[in-house]
CSV table of C-alpha atoms and ligand atoms in Angstrom, one decimal:
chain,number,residue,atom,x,y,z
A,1,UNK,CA,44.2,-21.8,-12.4
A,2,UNK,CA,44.7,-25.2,-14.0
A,3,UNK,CA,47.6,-27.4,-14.2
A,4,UNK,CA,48.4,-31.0,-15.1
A,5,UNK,CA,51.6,-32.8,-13.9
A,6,UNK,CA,52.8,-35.6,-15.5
A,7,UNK,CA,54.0,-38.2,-13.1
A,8,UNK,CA,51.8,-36.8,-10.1
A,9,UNK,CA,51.0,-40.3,-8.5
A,10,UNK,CA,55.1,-40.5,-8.5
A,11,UNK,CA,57.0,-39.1,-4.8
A,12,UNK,CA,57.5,-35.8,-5.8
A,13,UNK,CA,55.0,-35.4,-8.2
A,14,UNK,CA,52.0,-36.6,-5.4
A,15,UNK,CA,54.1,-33.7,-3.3
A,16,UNK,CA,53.9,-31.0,-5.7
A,17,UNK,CA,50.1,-31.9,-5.5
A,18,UNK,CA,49.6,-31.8,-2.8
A,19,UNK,CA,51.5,-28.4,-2.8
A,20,UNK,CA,50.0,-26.9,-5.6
A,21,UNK,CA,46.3,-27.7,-4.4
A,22,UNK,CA,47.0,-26.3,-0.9
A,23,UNK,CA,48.1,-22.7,-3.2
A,24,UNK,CA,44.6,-22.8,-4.9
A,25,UNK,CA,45.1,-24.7,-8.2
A,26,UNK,CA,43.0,-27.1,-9.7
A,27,UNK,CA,45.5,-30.3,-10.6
A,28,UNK,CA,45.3,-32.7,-13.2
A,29,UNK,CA,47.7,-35.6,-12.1
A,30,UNK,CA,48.8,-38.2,-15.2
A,31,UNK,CA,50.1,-41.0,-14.5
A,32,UNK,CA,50.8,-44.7,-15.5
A,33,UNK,CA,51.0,-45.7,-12.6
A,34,UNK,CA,54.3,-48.0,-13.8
A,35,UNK,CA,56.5,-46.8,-10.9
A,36,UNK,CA,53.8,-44.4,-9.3
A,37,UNK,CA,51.4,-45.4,-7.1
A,38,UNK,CA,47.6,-45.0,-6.0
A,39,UNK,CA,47.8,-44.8,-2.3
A,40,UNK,CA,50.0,-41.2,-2.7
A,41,UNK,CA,47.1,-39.7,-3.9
A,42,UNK,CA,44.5,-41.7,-2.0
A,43,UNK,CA,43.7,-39.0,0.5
A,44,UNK,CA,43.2,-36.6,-2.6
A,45,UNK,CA,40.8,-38.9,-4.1
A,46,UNK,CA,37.4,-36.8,-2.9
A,47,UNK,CA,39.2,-33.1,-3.0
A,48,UNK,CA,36.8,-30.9,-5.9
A,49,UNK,CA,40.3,-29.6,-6.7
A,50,UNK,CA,41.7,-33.1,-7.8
A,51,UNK,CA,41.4,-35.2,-10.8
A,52,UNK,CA,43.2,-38.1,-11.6
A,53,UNK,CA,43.5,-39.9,-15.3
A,54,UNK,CA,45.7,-43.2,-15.7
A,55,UNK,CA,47.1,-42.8,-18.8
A,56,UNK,CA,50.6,-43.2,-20.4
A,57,UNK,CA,52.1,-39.5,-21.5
A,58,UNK,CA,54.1,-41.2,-24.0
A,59,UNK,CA,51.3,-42.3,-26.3
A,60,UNK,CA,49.6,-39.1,-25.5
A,61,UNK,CA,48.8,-36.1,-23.3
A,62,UNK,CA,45.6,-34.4,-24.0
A,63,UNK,CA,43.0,-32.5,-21.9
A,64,UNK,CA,39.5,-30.9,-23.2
A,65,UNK,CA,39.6,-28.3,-21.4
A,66,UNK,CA,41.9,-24.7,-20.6
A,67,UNK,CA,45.2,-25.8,-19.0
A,68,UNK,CA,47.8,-22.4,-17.0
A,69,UNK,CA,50.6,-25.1,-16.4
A,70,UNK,CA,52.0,-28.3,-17.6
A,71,UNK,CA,54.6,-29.8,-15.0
A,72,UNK,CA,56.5,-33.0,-16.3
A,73,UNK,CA,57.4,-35.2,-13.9
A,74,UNK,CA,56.6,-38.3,-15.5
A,75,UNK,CA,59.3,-41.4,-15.8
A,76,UNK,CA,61.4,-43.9,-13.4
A,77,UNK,CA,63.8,-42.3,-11.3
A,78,UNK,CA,65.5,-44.4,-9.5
A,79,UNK,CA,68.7,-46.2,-11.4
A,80,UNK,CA,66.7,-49.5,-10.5
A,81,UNK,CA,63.7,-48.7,-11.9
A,82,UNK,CA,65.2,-47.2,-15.6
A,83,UNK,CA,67.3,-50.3,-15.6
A,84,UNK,CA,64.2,-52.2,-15.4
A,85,UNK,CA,62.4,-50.2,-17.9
A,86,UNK,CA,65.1,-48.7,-20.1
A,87,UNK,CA,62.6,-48.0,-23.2
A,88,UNK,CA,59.8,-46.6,-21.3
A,89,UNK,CA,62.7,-43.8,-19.7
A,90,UNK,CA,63.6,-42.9,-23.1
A,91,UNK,CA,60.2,-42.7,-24.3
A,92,UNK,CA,59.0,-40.4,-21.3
A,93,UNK,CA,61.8,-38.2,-21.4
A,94,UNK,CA,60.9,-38.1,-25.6
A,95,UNK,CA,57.7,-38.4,-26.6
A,96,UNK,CA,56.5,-37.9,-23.2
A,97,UNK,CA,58.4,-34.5,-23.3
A,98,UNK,CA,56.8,-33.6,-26.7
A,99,UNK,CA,53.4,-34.4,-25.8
A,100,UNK,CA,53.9,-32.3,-22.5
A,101,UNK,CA,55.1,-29.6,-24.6
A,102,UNK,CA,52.5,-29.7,-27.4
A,103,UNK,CA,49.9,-29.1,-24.4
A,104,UNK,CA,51.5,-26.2,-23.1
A,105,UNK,CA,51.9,-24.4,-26.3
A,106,UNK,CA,48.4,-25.3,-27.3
A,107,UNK,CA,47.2,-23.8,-24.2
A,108,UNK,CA,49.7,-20.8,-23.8
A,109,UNK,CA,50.2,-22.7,-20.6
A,110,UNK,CA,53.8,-22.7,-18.4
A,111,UNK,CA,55.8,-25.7,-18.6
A,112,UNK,CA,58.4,-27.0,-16.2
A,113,UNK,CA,60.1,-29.8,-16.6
A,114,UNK,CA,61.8,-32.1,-14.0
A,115,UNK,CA,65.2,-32.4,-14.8
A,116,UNK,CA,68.0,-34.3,-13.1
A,117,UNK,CA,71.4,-33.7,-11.6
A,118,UNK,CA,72.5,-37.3,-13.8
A,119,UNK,CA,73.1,-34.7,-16.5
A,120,UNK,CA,76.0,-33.9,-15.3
A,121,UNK,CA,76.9,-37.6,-15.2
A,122,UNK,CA,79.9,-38.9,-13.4
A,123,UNK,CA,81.5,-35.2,-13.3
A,124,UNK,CA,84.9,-33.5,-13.0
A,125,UNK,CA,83.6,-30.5,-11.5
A,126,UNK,CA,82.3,-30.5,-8.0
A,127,UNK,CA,80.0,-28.8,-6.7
A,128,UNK,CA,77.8,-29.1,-10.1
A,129,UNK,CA,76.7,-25.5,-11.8
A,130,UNK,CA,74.2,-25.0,-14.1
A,131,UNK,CA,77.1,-24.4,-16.4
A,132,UNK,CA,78.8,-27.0,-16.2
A,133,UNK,CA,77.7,-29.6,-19.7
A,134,UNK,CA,78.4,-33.0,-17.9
A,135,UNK,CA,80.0,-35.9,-18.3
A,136,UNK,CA,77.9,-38.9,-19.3
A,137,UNK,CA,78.7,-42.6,-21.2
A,138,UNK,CA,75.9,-42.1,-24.1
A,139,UNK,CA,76.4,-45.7,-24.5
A,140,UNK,CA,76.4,-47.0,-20.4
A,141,UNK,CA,73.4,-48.4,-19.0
A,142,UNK,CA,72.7,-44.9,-17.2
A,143,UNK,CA,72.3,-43.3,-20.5
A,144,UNK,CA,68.7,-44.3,-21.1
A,145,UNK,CA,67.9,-41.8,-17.8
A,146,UNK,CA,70.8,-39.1,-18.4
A,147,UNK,CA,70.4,-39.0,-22.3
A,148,UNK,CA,66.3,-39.1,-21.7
A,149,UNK,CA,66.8,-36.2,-19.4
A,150,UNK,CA,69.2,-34.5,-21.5
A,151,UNK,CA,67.1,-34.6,-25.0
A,152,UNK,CA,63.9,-33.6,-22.4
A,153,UNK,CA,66.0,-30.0,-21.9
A,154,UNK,CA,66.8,-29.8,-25.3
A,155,UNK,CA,63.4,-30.0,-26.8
A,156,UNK,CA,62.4,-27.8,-23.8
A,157,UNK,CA,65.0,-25.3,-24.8
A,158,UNK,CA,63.7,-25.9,-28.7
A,159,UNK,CA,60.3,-25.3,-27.8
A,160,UNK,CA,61.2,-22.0,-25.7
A,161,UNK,CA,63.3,-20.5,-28.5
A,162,UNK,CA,61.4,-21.5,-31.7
A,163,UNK,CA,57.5,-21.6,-30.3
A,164,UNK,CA,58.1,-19.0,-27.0
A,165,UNK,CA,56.5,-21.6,-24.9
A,166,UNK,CA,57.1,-20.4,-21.2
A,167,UNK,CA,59.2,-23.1,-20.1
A,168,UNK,CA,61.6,-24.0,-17.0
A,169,UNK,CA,63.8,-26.5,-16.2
A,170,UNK,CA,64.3,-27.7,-12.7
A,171,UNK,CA,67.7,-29.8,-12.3
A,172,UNK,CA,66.7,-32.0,-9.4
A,173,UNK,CA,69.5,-33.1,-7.1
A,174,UNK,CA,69.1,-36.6,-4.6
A,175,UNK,CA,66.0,-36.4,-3.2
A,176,UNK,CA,64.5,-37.9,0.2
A,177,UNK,CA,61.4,-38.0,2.3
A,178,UNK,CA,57.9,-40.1,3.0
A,179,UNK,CA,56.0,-41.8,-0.2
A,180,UNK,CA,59.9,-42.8,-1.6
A,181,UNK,CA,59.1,-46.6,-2.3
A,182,UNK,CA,60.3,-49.2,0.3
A,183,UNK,CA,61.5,-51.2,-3.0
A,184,UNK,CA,62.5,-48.7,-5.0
A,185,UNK,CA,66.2,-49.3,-5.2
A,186,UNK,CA,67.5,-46.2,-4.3
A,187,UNK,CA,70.4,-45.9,-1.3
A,188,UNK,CA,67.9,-44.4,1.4
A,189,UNK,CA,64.7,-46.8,0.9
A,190,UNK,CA,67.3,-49.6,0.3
A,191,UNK,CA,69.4,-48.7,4.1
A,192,UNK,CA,65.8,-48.0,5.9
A,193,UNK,CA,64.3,-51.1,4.9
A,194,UNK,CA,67.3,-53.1,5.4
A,195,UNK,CA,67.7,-51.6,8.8
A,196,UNK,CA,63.9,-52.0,9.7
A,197,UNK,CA,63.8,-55.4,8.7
A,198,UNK,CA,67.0,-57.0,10.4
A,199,UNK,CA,69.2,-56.6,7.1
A,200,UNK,CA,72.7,-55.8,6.5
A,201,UNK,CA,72.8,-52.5,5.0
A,202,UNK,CA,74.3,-53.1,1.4
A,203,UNK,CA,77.3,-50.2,0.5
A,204,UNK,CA,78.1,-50.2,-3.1
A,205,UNK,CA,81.6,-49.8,-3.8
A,206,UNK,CA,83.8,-48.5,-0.8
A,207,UNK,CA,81.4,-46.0,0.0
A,208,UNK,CA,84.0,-42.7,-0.3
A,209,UNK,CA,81.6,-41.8,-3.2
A,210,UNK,CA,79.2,-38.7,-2.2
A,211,UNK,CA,75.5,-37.7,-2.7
A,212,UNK,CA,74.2,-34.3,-1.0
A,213,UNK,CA,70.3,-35.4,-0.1
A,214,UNK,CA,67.6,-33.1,-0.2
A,215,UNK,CA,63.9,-33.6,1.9
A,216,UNK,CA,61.5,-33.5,-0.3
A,217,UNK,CA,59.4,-30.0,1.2
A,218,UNK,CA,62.7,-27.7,0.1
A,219,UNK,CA,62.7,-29.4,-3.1
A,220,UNK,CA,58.7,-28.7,-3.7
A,221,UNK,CA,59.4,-25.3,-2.5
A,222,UNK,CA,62.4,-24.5,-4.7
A,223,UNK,CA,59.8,-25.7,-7.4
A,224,UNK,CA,57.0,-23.6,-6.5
A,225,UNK,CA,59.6,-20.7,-6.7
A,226,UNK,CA,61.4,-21.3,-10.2
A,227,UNK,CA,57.4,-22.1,-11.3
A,228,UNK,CA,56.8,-18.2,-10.6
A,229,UNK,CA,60.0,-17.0,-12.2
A,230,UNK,CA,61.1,-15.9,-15.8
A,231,UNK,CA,63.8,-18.0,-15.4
A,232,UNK,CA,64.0,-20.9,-19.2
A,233,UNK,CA,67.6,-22.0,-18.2
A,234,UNK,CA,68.2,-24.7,-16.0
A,235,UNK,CA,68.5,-24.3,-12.3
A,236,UNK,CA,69.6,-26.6,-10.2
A,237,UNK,CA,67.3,-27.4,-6.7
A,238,UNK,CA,69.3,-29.5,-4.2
A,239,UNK,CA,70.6,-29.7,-0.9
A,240,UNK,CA,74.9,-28.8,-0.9
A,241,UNK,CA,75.3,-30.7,2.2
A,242,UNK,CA,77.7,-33.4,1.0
A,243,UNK,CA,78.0,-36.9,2.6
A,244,UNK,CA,79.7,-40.3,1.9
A,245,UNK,CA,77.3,-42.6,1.0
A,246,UNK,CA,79.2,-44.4,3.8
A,247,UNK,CA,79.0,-42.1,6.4
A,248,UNK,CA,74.8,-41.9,5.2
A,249,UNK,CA,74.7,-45.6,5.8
A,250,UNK,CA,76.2,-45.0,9.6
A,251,UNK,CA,73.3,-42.3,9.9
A,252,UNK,CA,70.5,-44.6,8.9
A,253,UNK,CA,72.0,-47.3,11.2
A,254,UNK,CA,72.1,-45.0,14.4
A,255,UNK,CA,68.5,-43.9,14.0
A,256,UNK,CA,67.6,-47.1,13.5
A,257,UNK,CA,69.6,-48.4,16.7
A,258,UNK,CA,72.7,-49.9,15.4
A,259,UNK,CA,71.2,-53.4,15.0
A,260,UNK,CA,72.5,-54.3,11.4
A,261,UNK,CA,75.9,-55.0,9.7
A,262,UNK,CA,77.5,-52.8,6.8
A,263,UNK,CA,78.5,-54.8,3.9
A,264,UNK,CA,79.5,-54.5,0.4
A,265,UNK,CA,78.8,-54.9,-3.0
A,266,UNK,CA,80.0,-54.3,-6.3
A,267,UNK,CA,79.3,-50.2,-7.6
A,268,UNK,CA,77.3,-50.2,-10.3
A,269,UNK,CA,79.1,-48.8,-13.8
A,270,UNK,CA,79.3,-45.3,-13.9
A,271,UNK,CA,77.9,-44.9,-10.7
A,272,UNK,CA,79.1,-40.8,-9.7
A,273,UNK,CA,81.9,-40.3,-7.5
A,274,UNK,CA,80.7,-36.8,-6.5
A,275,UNK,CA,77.9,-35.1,-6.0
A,276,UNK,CA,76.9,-31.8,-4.9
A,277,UNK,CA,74.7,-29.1,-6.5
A,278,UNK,CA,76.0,-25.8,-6.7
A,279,UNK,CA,72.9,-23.7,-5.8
A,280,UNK,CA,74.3,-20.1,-6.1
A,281,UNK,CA,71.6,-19.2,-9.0
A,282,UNK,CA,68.4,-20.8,-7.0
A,283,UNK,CA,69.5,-18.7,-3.9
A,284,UNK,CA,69.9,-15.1,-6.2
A,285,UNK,CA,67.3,-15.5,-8.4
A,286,UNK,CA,64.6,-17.7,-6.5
A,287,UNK,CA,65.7,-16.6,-3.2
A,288,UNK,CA,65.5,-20.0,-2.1
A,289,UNK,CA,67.8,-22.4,0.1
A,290,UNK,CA,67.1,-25.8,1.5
A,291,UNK,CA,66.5,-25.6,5.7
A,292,UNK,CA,65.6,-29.3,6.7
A,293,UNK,CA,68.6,-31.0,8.3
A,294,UNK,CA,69.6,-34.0,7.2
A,295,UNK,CA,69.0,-35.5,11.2
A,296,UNK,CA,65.5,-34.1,10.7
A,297,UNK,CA,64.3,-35.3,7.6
A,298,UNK,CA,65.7,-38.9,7.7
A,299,UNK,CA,63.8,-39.1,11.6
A,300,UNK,CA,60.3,-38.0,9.6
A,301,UNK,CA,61.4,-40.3,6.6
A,302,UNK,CA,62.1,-42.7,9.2
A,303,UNK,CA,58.4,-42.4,10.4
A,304,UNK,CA,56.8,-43.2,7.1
A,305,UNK,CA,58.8,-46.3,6.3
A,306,UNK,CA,57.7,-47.5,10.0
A,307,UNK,CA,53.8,-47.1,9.4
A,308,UNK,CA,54.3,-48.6,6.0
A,309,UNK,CA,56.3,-51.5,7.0
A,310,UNK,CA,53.5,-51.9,10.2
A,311,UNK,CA,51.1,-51.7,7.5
A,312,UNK,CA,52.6,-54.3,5.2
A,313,UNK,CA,52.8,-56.9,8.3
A,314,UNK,CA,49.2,-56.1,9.0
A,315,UNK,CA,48.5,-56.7,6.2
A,316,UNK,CA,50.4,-60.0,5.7
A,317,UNK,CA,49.5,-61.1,8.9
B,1,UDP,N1,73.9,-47.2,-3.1
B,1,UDP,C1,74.4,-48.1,-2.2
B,1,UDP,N2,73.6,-49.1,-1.8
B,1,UDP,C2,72.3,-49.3,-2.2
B,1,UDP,C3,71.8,-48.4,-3.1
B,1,UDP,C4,72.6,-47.4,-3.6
B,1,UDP,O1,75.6,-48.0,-1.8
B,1,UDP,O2,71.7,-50.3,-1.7
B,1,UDP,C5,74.7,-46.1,-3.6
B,1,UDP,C6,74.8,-46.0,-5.1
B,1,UDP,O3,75.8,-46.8,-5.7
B,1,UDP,C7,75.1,-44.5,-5.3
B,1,UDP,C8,74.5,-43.9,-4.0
B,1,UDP,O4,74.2,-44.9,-3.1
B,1,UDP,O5,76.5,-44.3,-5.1
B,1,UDP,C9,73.1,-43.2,-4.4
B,1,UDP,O6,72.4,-44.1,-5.1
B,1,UDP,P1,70.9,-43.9,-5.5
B,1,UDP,O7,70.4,-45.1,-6.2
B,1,UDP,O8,70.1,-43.5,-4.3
B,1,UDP,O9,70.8,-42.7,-6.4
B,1,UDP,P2,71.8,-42.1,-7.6
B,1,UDP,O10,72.4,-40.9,-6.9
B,1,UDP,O11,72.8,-43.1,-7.9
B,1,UDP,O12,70.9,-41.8,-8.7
């Protein structure tokens, strides 16, 4: 069994590599490396069961030989990262997910694509179901991710229902764990390194707005799970353990031995107030639930961004 993911030098797409392999499939990872990066998938670099190609899945996705599964994870992911590269997320989450597609339905392969909780947008309902249609500015400077995202689950819904292409659709929720980039812009890599490196800890906002964070192992496995289903609808993978992005802040402080100030700074537009997945479906029809504390997977989070900061000094040095 063969499968390509889009995205695979990415953080969860090296993951689901790494996952995938260790289940006995042969994985094509694509990437561009534009936010991904070669050392995730260094210590995959001599497995027979590995292959890597550098290409950009918005100009094209093509493979000359049989392909069982096409996973899309390609495109920026952090609100940084698509504000830096606003056309390439709309491009990815296009032509990226029509290329993805045409592969799979060439192939009669599966095809899961890696959808976001910023569909729901800033939302009135909380916690977030699958039903719920969102509340997103098509016009804010979000919208290049949520309306990317968005289009990417309706041409994955348009593919299911006109061609019968086997597809899923994976609403990822917040996200943590090791290969996250130090720089990345995100509110964990952003509090760890600040904390590691003697930095105040920048809040956004007051901080009374809420993210429920996920490590990244449940999230794979919740993956794995909806990959093996019948399931075409979207279903959403997430942890429902709901925290101020305050009180996260205070978390990342202790474990890093309260050495660093809190301060503020202005919330980005549209930033969500609320946050929580609703996971009722995953847990009936996947039988899946997260299990990593939040106390757990920041300390092995915390771990990674150590060696990589010792690294990066070693390196400097
Ligand atoms: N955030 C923050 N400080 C930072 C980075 C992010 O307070 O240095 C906030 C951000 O405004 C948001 C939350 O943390 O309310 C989560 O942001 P992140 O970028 O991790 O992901 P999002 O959930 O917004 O996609």
């Amino acid at each position: 069994m063969r499968a390509v993911i889009t995205g695979g030098a990415g953080f969860l797409g090296s993951h689901l590599c790494d996952a995938m392999i260790s289940q006995g499939w042969d994985i094509v990872c694509v990437d561009n490396l534009l936010t991904g990066a070669i050392e995730n998938i260094q210590h995959l670099e001599k497995n027979t069961k590995f292959q890597f190609v550098q290409q950009d899945v918005s100009e094209s996705l093509t493979f000359e030989h049989a392909v069982d599964a096409v996973l899309h994870f390609a495109s920026p992911a952090s609100p940084d990262d698509y504000l830096k590269f606003p056309i390439e997320t709309l491009k990815v989450g296009s032509l990226g997910t029509f290329h993805a597609l045409e592969l799979a339905r060439k192939n009669r392969a599966r095809f899961l694509m890696a959808s976001t909780s910023e569909c729901y947008g800033d939302p009135e309902v909380s916690p977030q179901p699958e039903s719920y249609w969102g509340h997103v500015n098509s016009v804010g400077p979000r919208s290049v991710y949520d309306e990317a995202k968005r289009f990417s689950e309706a041409v994955t819904m348009g593919y299911q229902r006109k061609y019968g292409v086997d597809t899923r659709i994976v609403r990822i929720f917040n996200t943590y764990g090791p290969r996250m980039r130090l720089n990345d812009g995100r509110a964990l890599p952003n509090f760890l390194y600040q904390a590691l490196s003697g930095q105040p800890i920048t809040v956004y906002g007051d901080g009374k707005q809420t993210r429920s964070f996920c490590y990244v192992s449940d999230l794979i496995e919740g993956i794995l799970r909806l990959l093996d289903s019948n399931e075409h609808l979207p279903v959403n993978i997430g942890n429902p353990h709901e925290i101020t992005v305050m009180e996260f802040a205070k978390r990342i402080r202790a474990i890093t031995g309260d050495r660093v100030e809190i301060v503020h700074r202005p919330l980005p537009q549209d930033d969500p107030k609320r946050r929580q997945p609703d996971i009722t479906k995953a847990k009936k029809l996947l039988n899946w639930e997260p299990k990593v504390p939040l106390e757990e997977g920041l300390q092995l989070t915390l771990d990674y961004f150590e060696k990589k900061l010792a690294e990066k000094s070693a390196g400097s040095g």
